[in-house]
mmCIF file of C-alpha atoms in Angstrom:
data_model
loop_
_atom_site.group_PDB
_atom_site.id
_atom_site.type_symbol
_atom_site.label_atom_id
_atom_site.label_comp_id
_atom_site.label_asym_id
_atom_site.label_seq_id
_atom_site.Cartn_x
_atom_site.Cartn_y
_atom_site.Cartn_z
ATOM 1 C CA MET A 1 84.994 -16.187 33.738
ATOM 2 C CA LYS A 2 86.076 -12.608 34.271
ATOM 3 C CA ARG A 3 82.516 -11.299 34.006
ATOM 4 C CA ARG A 4 81.240 -13.893 36.541
ATOM 5 C CA ARG A 5 84.002 -13.061 39.022
ATOM 6 C CA ARG A 6 83.302 -9.331 38.696
ATOM 7 C CA ALA A 7 79.562 -9.924 39.253
ATOM 8 C CA GLU A 8 80.244 -11.860 42.457
ATOM 9 C CA LEU A 9 82.416 -9.075 43.788
ATOM 10 C CA GLY A 10 79.985 -6.348 42.690
ATOM 11 C CA GLU A 11 80.426 -3.472 40.343
ATOM 12 C CA ALA A 12 82.470 -1.406 42.894
ATOM 13 C CA GLY A 13 85.231 -3.964 43.162
ATOM 14 C CA PRO A 14 87.133 -4.915 46.367
ATOM 15 C CA SER A 15 87.123 -2.384 49.340
ATOM 16 C CA HIS A 16 90.433 -0.754 50.359
ATOM 17 C CA ASP A 17 89.197 0.845 53.680
ATOM 18 C CA ARG A 18 89.250 -2.214 55.915
ATOM 19 C CA TRP A 19 92.485 -0.949 57.585
ATOM 20 C CA LEU A 20 90.430 1.747 59.353
ATOM 21 C CA ILE A 21 88.779 -0.925 61.478
ATOM 22 C CA SER A 22 92.123 -2.269 62.661
ATOM 23 C CA TYR A 23 93.437 1.284 63.311
ATOM 24 C CA ALA A 24 90.385 2.129 65.405
ATOM 25 C CA ASP A 25 90.840 -1.049 67.422
ATOM 26 C CA LEU A 26 94.527 -0.149 68.008
ATOM 27 C CA VAL A 27 93.679 3.394 69.157
ATOM 28 C CA THR A 28 91.077 2.007 71.551
ATOM 29 C CA LEU A 29 93.558 -0.443 73.016
ATOM 30 C CA LEU A 30 96.226 2.255 73.414
ATOM 31 C CA PHE A 31 93.772 4.551 75.156
ATOM 32 C CA ALA A 32 92.856 1.754 77.555
ATOM 33 C CA VAL A 33 96.540 1.090 78.259
ATOM 34 C CA PHE A 34 97.211 4.772 79.001
ATOM 35 C CA VAL A 35 94.203 4.954 81.312
ATOM 36 C CA VAL A 36 95.440 1.925 83.232
ATOM 37 C CA LEU A 37 99.021 3.308 83.437
ATOM 38 C CA PHE A 38 97.783 6.697 84.665
ATOM 39 C CA ALA A 39 95.643 5.081 87.332
ATOM 40 C CA TYR A 40 98.535 2.887 88.458
ATOM 41 C CA SER A 41 100.954 5.831 88.421
ATOM 42 C CA TRP A 42 98.643 8.008 90.521
ATOM 43 C CA HIS A 43 98.192 5.222 93.022
ATOM 44 C CA SER A 44 101.949 4.606 93.129
ATOM 45 C CA LYS A 45 102.686 8.280 93.757
ATOM 46 C CA GLN A 46 100.297 8.337 96.652
ATOM 47 C CA ALA A 47 101.872 5.218 98.119
ATOM 48 C CA ILE A 48 105.423 6.491 97.559
ATOM 49 C CA ARG A 49 104.550 9.830 99.156
ATOM 50 C CA THR A 50 103.181 8.069 102.222
ATOM 51 C CA VAL A 51 106.212 5.798 102.583
ATOM 52 C CA SER A 52 108.623 8.704 102.005
ATOM 53 C CA THR A 53 106.971 10.765 104.731
ATOM 54 C CA ALA A 54 107.202 7.888 107.185
ATOM 55 C CA ILE A 55 110.915 7.266 106.412
ATOM 56 C CA ARG A 56 111.787 10.942 106.746
ATOM 57 C CA SER A 57 110.052 11.136 110.092
ATOM 58 C CA GLY A 58 111.934 8.078 111.311
ATOM 59 C CA PHE A 59 115.325 9.436 110.281
ATOM 60 C CA ASP A 60 114.596 12.801 111.923
ATOM 61 C CA SER A 61 113.831 11.044 115.188
ATOM 62 C CA MET A 62 117.050 8.988 114.984
ATOM 63 C CA SER A 63 119.124 12.104 114.244
ATOM 64 C CA ALA A 64 117.691 13.960 117.223
ATOM 65 C CA ALA A 65 118.421 11.033 119.529
ATOM 66 C CA GLN A 66 122.037 10.759 118.315
ATOM 67 C CA THR A 67 122.598 14.498 118.826
ATOM 68 C CA GLU A 68 121.475 14.242 122.432
ATOM 69 C CA THR A 69 123.452 11.125 123.353
ATOM 70 C CA ALA A 70 126.555 11.042 121.110
ATOM 71 C CA PRO A 71 129.748 12.228 122.865
ATOM 72 C CA GLU A 72 131.684 15.092 121.333
ATOM 73 C CA THR A 73 134.573 13.931 119.150
ATOM 74 C CA PRO A 74 137.778 15.765 120.049
ATOM 75 C CA VAL A 75 139.343 17.769 117.222
ATOM 76 C CA PRO A 76 143.141 17.620 116.924
ATOM 77 C CA ASP A 77 144.850 20.955 117.520
ATOM 78 C CA GLN A 78 146.364 20.951 114.043
ATOM 79 C CA LEU A 79 142.887 20.750 112.495
ATOM 80 C CA ARG A 80 141.259 23.445 114.590
ATOM 81 C CA GLY A 81 140.291 26.643 112.835
ATOM 82 C CA PRO A 82 140.717 30.178 114.179
ATOM 83 C CA THR A 83 137.338 30.135 115.913
ATOM 84 C CA GLN A 84 138.148 26.863 117.673
ATOM 85 C CA SER A 85 141.661 27.740 118.755
ATOM 86 C CA ALA A 86 141.962 31.505 119.181
ATOM 87 C CA ASP A 87 145.269 31.228 121.011
ATOM 88 C CA PRO A 88 147.700 28.653 119.559
ATOM 89 C CA LEU A 89 150.288 29.442 122.253
ATOM 90 C CA ARG A 90 150.457 27.297 125.353
ATOM 91 C CA PHE A 91 150.472 30.137 127.838
ATOM 92 C CA ASP A 92 148.067 32.819 128.984
ATOM 93 C CA THR A 93 148.767 35.749 126.668
ATOM 94 C CA ALA A 94 146.223 37.958 128.406
ATOM 95 C CA LYS A 95 147.964 37.422 131.748
ATOM 96 C CA LEU A 96 151.382 38.031 130.189
ATOM 97 C CA SER A 97 150.180 41.245 128.557
ATOM 98 C CA GLN A 98 148.810 42.465 131.885
ATOM 99 C CA GLN A 99 152.080 41.683 133.679
ATOM 100 C CA LEU A 100 154.142 43.513 131.078
ATOM 101 C CA GLN A 101 151.777 46.445 131.144
ATOM 102 C CA GLY A 102 152.437 46.707 134.856
ATOM 103 C CA VAL A 103 156.219 47.050 134.477
ATOM 104 C CA LEU A 104 156.411 48.744 131.060
ATOM 105 C CA GLY A 105 153.379 50.996 131.239
ATOM 106 C CA ASP A 106 155.315 54.232 130.814
ATOM 107 C CA ALA A 107 157.242 52.981 127.766
ATOM 108 C CA ILE A 108 154.021 51.613 126.258
ATOM 109 C CA ASP A 109 152.263 54.941 126.743
ATOM 110 C CA LYS A 110 155.142 56.670 124.934
ATOM 111 C CA HIS A 111 154.899 54.111 122.077
ATOM 112 C CA GLU A 112 158.454 52.995 122.722
ATOM 113 C CA ILE A 113 157.106 49.464 123.187
ATOM 114 C CA VAL A 114 154.181 47.925 121.331
ATOM 115 C CA MET A 115 152.666 44.569 122.272
ATOM 116 C CA GLN A 116 150.586 42.547 119.858
ATOM 117 C CA GLN A 117 149.626 39.019 119.014
ATOM 118 C CA THR A 118 150.119 37.903 115.426
ATOM 119 C CA ALA A 119 150.219 34.660 113.492
ATOM 120 C CA ASP A 120 153.884 34.353 114.528
ATOM 121 C CA GLY A 121 153.088 34.619 118.219
ATOM 122 C CA PHE A 122 153.019 37.175 121.019
ATOM 123 C CA ILE A 123 155.374 40.023 120.132
ATOM 124 C CA ILE A 124 156.970 42.694 122.304
ATOM 125 C CA SER A 125 158.171 45.239 119.771
ATOM 126 C CA LEU A 126 160.986 47.544 120.925
ATOM 127 C CA ARG A 127 160.862 50.612 118.694
ATOM 128 C CA GLU A 128 164.008 52.541 117.815
ATOM 129 C CA LEU A 129 162.518 55.599 119.498
ATOM 130 C CA GLY A 130 163.265 54.361 123.002
ATOM 131 C CA PHE A 131 166.215 52.032 122.460
ATOM 132 C CA PHE A 132 168.643 53.182 119.739
ATOM 133 C CA ASN A 133 169.936 56.258 117.999
ATOM 134 C CA SER A 134 169.463 56.286 114.226
ATOM 135 C CA GLY A 135 171.998 54.083 112.457
ATOM 136 C CA GLU A 136 173.480 52.775 115.731
ATOM 137 C CA ALA A 137 173.269 49.478 117.635
ATOM 138 C CA THR A 138 174.225 50.711 121.104
ATOM 139 C CA LEU A 139 171.345 50.707 123.573
ATOM 140 C CA LEU A 140 170.245 54.102 124.886
ATOM 141 C CA PRO A 141 170.450 54.977 128.588
ATOM 142 C CA GLY A 142 167.350 53.649 130.313
ATOM 143 C CA ALA A 143 166.851 50.815 127.801
ATOM 144 C CA ALA A 144 168.559 48.312 130.082
ATOM 145 C CA ALA A 145 166.018 48.796 132.883
ATOM 146 C CA LYS A 146 163.114 48.162 130.494
ATOM 147 C CA LEU A 147 164.707 44.993 129.162
ATOM 148 C CA GLN A 148 165.509 43.704 132.644
ATOM 149 C CA ASP A 149 161.901 44.219 133.750
ATOM 150 C CA THR A 150 160.728 42.405 130.623
ATOM 151 C CA ALA A 151 163.098 39.507 131.250
ATOM 152 C CA LYS A 152 161.847 39.042 134.827
ATOM 153 C CA VAL A 153 158.267 38.607 133.634
ATOM 154 C CA LEU A 154 159.210 36.186 130.860
ATOM 155 C CA MET A 155 161.448 34.093 133.101
ATOM 156 C CA GLU A 156 158.696 33.682 135.714
ATOM 157 C CA ASP A 157 156.710 31.581 133.250
ATOM 158 C CA GLY A 158 159.732 29.817 131.733
ATOM 159 C CA LEU A 159 159.005 31.286 128.300
ATOM 160 C CA GLU A 160 161.384 31.284 125.348
ATOM 161 C CA VAL A 161 162.210 34.295 123.204
ATOM 162 C CA ARG A 162 163.412 34.858 119.654
ATOM 163 C CA VAL A 163 165.072 38.278 119.265
ATOM 164 C CA GLU A 164 164.484 39.672 115.758
ATOM 165 C CA GLY A 165 166.207 42.775 114.384
ATOM 166 C CA HIS A 166 164.438 44.839 111.692
ATOM 167 C CA SER A 167 165.137 48.043 109.781
ATOM 168 C CA ASP A 168 163.510 50.324 107.229
ATOM 169 C CA ASP A 169 164.468 50.252 103.542
ATOM 170 C CA GLN A 170 166.679 53.357 103.521
ATOM 171 C CA PRO A 171 170.244 52.510 102.431
ATOM 172 C CA ILE A 172 172.838 52.776 105.170
ATOM 173 C CA HIS A 173 176.552 53.285 104.668
ATOM 174 C CA ASN A 174 178.517 54.476 107.666
ATOM 175 C CA GLY A 175 181.779 53.633 109.313
ATOM 176 C CA GLN A 176 180.167 50.852 111.372
ATOM 177 C CA PHE A 177 177.558 49.176 109.142
ATOM 178 C CA GLN A 178 177.534 48.566 105.425
ATOM 179 C CA SER A 179 173.935 47.359 105.134
ATOM 180 C CA ASN A 180 170.622 47.145 106.945
ATOM 181 C CA TRP A 181 171.287 43.435 107.407
ATOM 182 C CA GLU A 182 174.266 44.256 109.590
ATOM 183 C CA LEU A 183 172.440 46.987 111.501
ATOM 184 C CA SER A 184 169.367 44.880 112.262
ATOM 185 C CA THR A 185 171.476 41.916 113.361
ATOM 186 C CA ALA A 186 173.737 44.058 115.541
ATOM 187 C CA ARG A 187 170.757 45.614 117.300
ATOM 188 C CA ALA A 188 169.246 42.195 117.939
ATOM 189 C CA MET A 189 172.559 41.021 119.369
ATOM 190 C CA SER A 190 172.734 44.049 121.685
ATOM 191 C CA VAL A 191 169.313 43.195 123.100
ATOM 192 C CA LEU A 192 170.155 39.492 123.419
ATOM 193 C CA SER A 193 173.448 40.212 125.173
ATOM 194 C CA LEU A 194 171.775 42.442 127.757
ATOM 195 C CA LEU A 195 169.021 39.917 128.417
ATOM 196 C CA VAL A 196 171.499 37.092 128.934
ATOM 197 C CA ASP A 197 174.484 38.870 130.523
ATOM 198 C CA GLU A 198 172.718 41.412 132.726
ATOM 199 C CA ALA A 199 169.150 40.194 133.178
ATOM 200 C CA GLY A 200 170.124 36.536 133.591
ATOM 201 C CA PHE A 201 167.875 35.189 130.843
ATOM 202 C CA PRO A 202 168.702 31.496 130.198
ATOM 203 C CA PRO A 203 170.806 31.283 127.005
ATOM 204 C CA THR A 204 169.164 27.952 126.183
ATOM 205 C CA LYS A 205 165.813 29.729 125.856
ATOM 206 C CA ILE A 206 166.775 32.570 123.567
ATOM 207 C CA SER A 207 167.800 32.917 119.900
ATOM 208 C CA VAL A 208 168.548 35.776 117.538
ATOM 209 C CA ALA A 209 167.846 36.740 113.919
ATOM 210 C CA GLY A 210 168.385 39.757 111.678
ATOM 211 C CA TYR A 211 165.885 40.464 108.887
ATOM 212 C CA GLY A 212 166.997 43.844 107.582
ATOM 213 C CA PRO A 213 164.190 45.682 105.762
ATOM 214 C CA TYR A 214 162.436 42.556 104.500
ATOM 215 C CA HIS A 215 159.783 42.109 107.200
ATOM 216 C CA PRO A 216 158.153 45.548 107.436
ATOM 217 C CA VAL A 217 155.065 46.184 109.561
ATOM 218 C CA ALA A 218 154.285 49.541 107.931
ATOM 219 C CA ASP A 219 154.717 51.410 104.665
ATOM 220 C CA ASN A 220 158.288 52.592 104.147
ATOM 221 C CA ALA A 221 156.999 55.397 101.930
ATOM 222 C CA THR A 222 156.057 57.439 105.025
ATOM 223 C CA LEU A 223 158.174 58.768 107.888
ATOM 224 C CA ASP A 224 155.950 57.143 110.526
ATOM 225 C CA GLY A 225 156.050 53.869 108.623
ATOM 226 C CA ARG A 226 159.847 53.837 108.565
ATOM 227 C CA ARG A 227 159.936 54.594 112.288
ATOM 228 C CA SER A 228 157.674 51.618 112.973
ATOM 229 C CA ASN A 229 159.849 49.327 110.864
ATOM 230 C CA ARG A 230 163.033 50.227 112.770
ATOM 231 C CA ARG A 231 162.565 47.861 115.699
ATOM 232 C CA VAL A 232 163.711 44.805 117.615
ATOM 233 C CA ASP A 233 160.950 42.271 118.206
ATOM 234 C CA LEU A 234 160.900 39.888 121.137
ATOM 235 C CA VAL A 235 158.806 37.001 119.815
ATOM 236 C CA VAL A 236 157.601 35.100 122.873
ATOM 237 C CA LEU A 237 157.421 31.337 122.368
ATOM 238 C CA SER A 238 155.842 28.579 124.408
ATOM 239 C CA PRO A 239 158.264 26.588 126.559
ATOM 240 C CA ARG A 240 159.248 23.398 124.741
ATOM 241 C CA SER A 241 159.837 19.975 126.167
ATOM 242 C CA ARG A 242 163.179 18.197 125.759
ATOM 243 C CA GLU A 243 161.645 15.914 123.118
ATOM 244 C CA GLU A 244 160.458 18.898 121.045
ATOM 245 C CA LYS A 245 163.900 20.504 121.157
ATOM 246 C CA LEU A 246 165.528 17.316 119.894
ATOM 247 C CA HIS A 247 163.172 17.225 116.922
#
């Protein structure tokens, strides 16, 4: 029986290479699938590109139309940046500066008074040079006239003022003042008293503060810097309504 079975199958025995036929069929099918997918993908890309171009064109047209017709949305003052709100004060600082220049021109030329606008507001800086002797809080002769002229301009526009006394960082110990705190506050009070008592500035629109050496505008390491720091600043404020004062 074994010899007959072997004769029917042949001397070589059963073939073990039939799997190659199936593998070749599989490769052929995979190749066909990839060809179909590539063709579909290429067609899809072309279609997507066409649709994308049309949508982009439509949105560009809509955006242009909205830019031309949409009204400008107002920006609250508290959200405005420096380029949108260059002057946060509610008065014309350029006009005020021009008015003060007209009455204080000589003192400004001598650098006894310096005007500037800072983040704190519009400041009229009265330097020690033209208003006080070193270490003293009594106003020099001629200082009263400058302050009265300043008060007239400020009162015309109903503006408010904060009088700030400042000093350099050099220790002071004399028979009148024991610290720069006392000196700066006393000088501020001298200016405030003249503005109110002699110039007629409304006391409800003025306040006072003494900062000693702690708000310098220049380097205390130099003589010129210390001279600049010895000053009384008139910080000009916008007039406030009754409601603002209550809050």
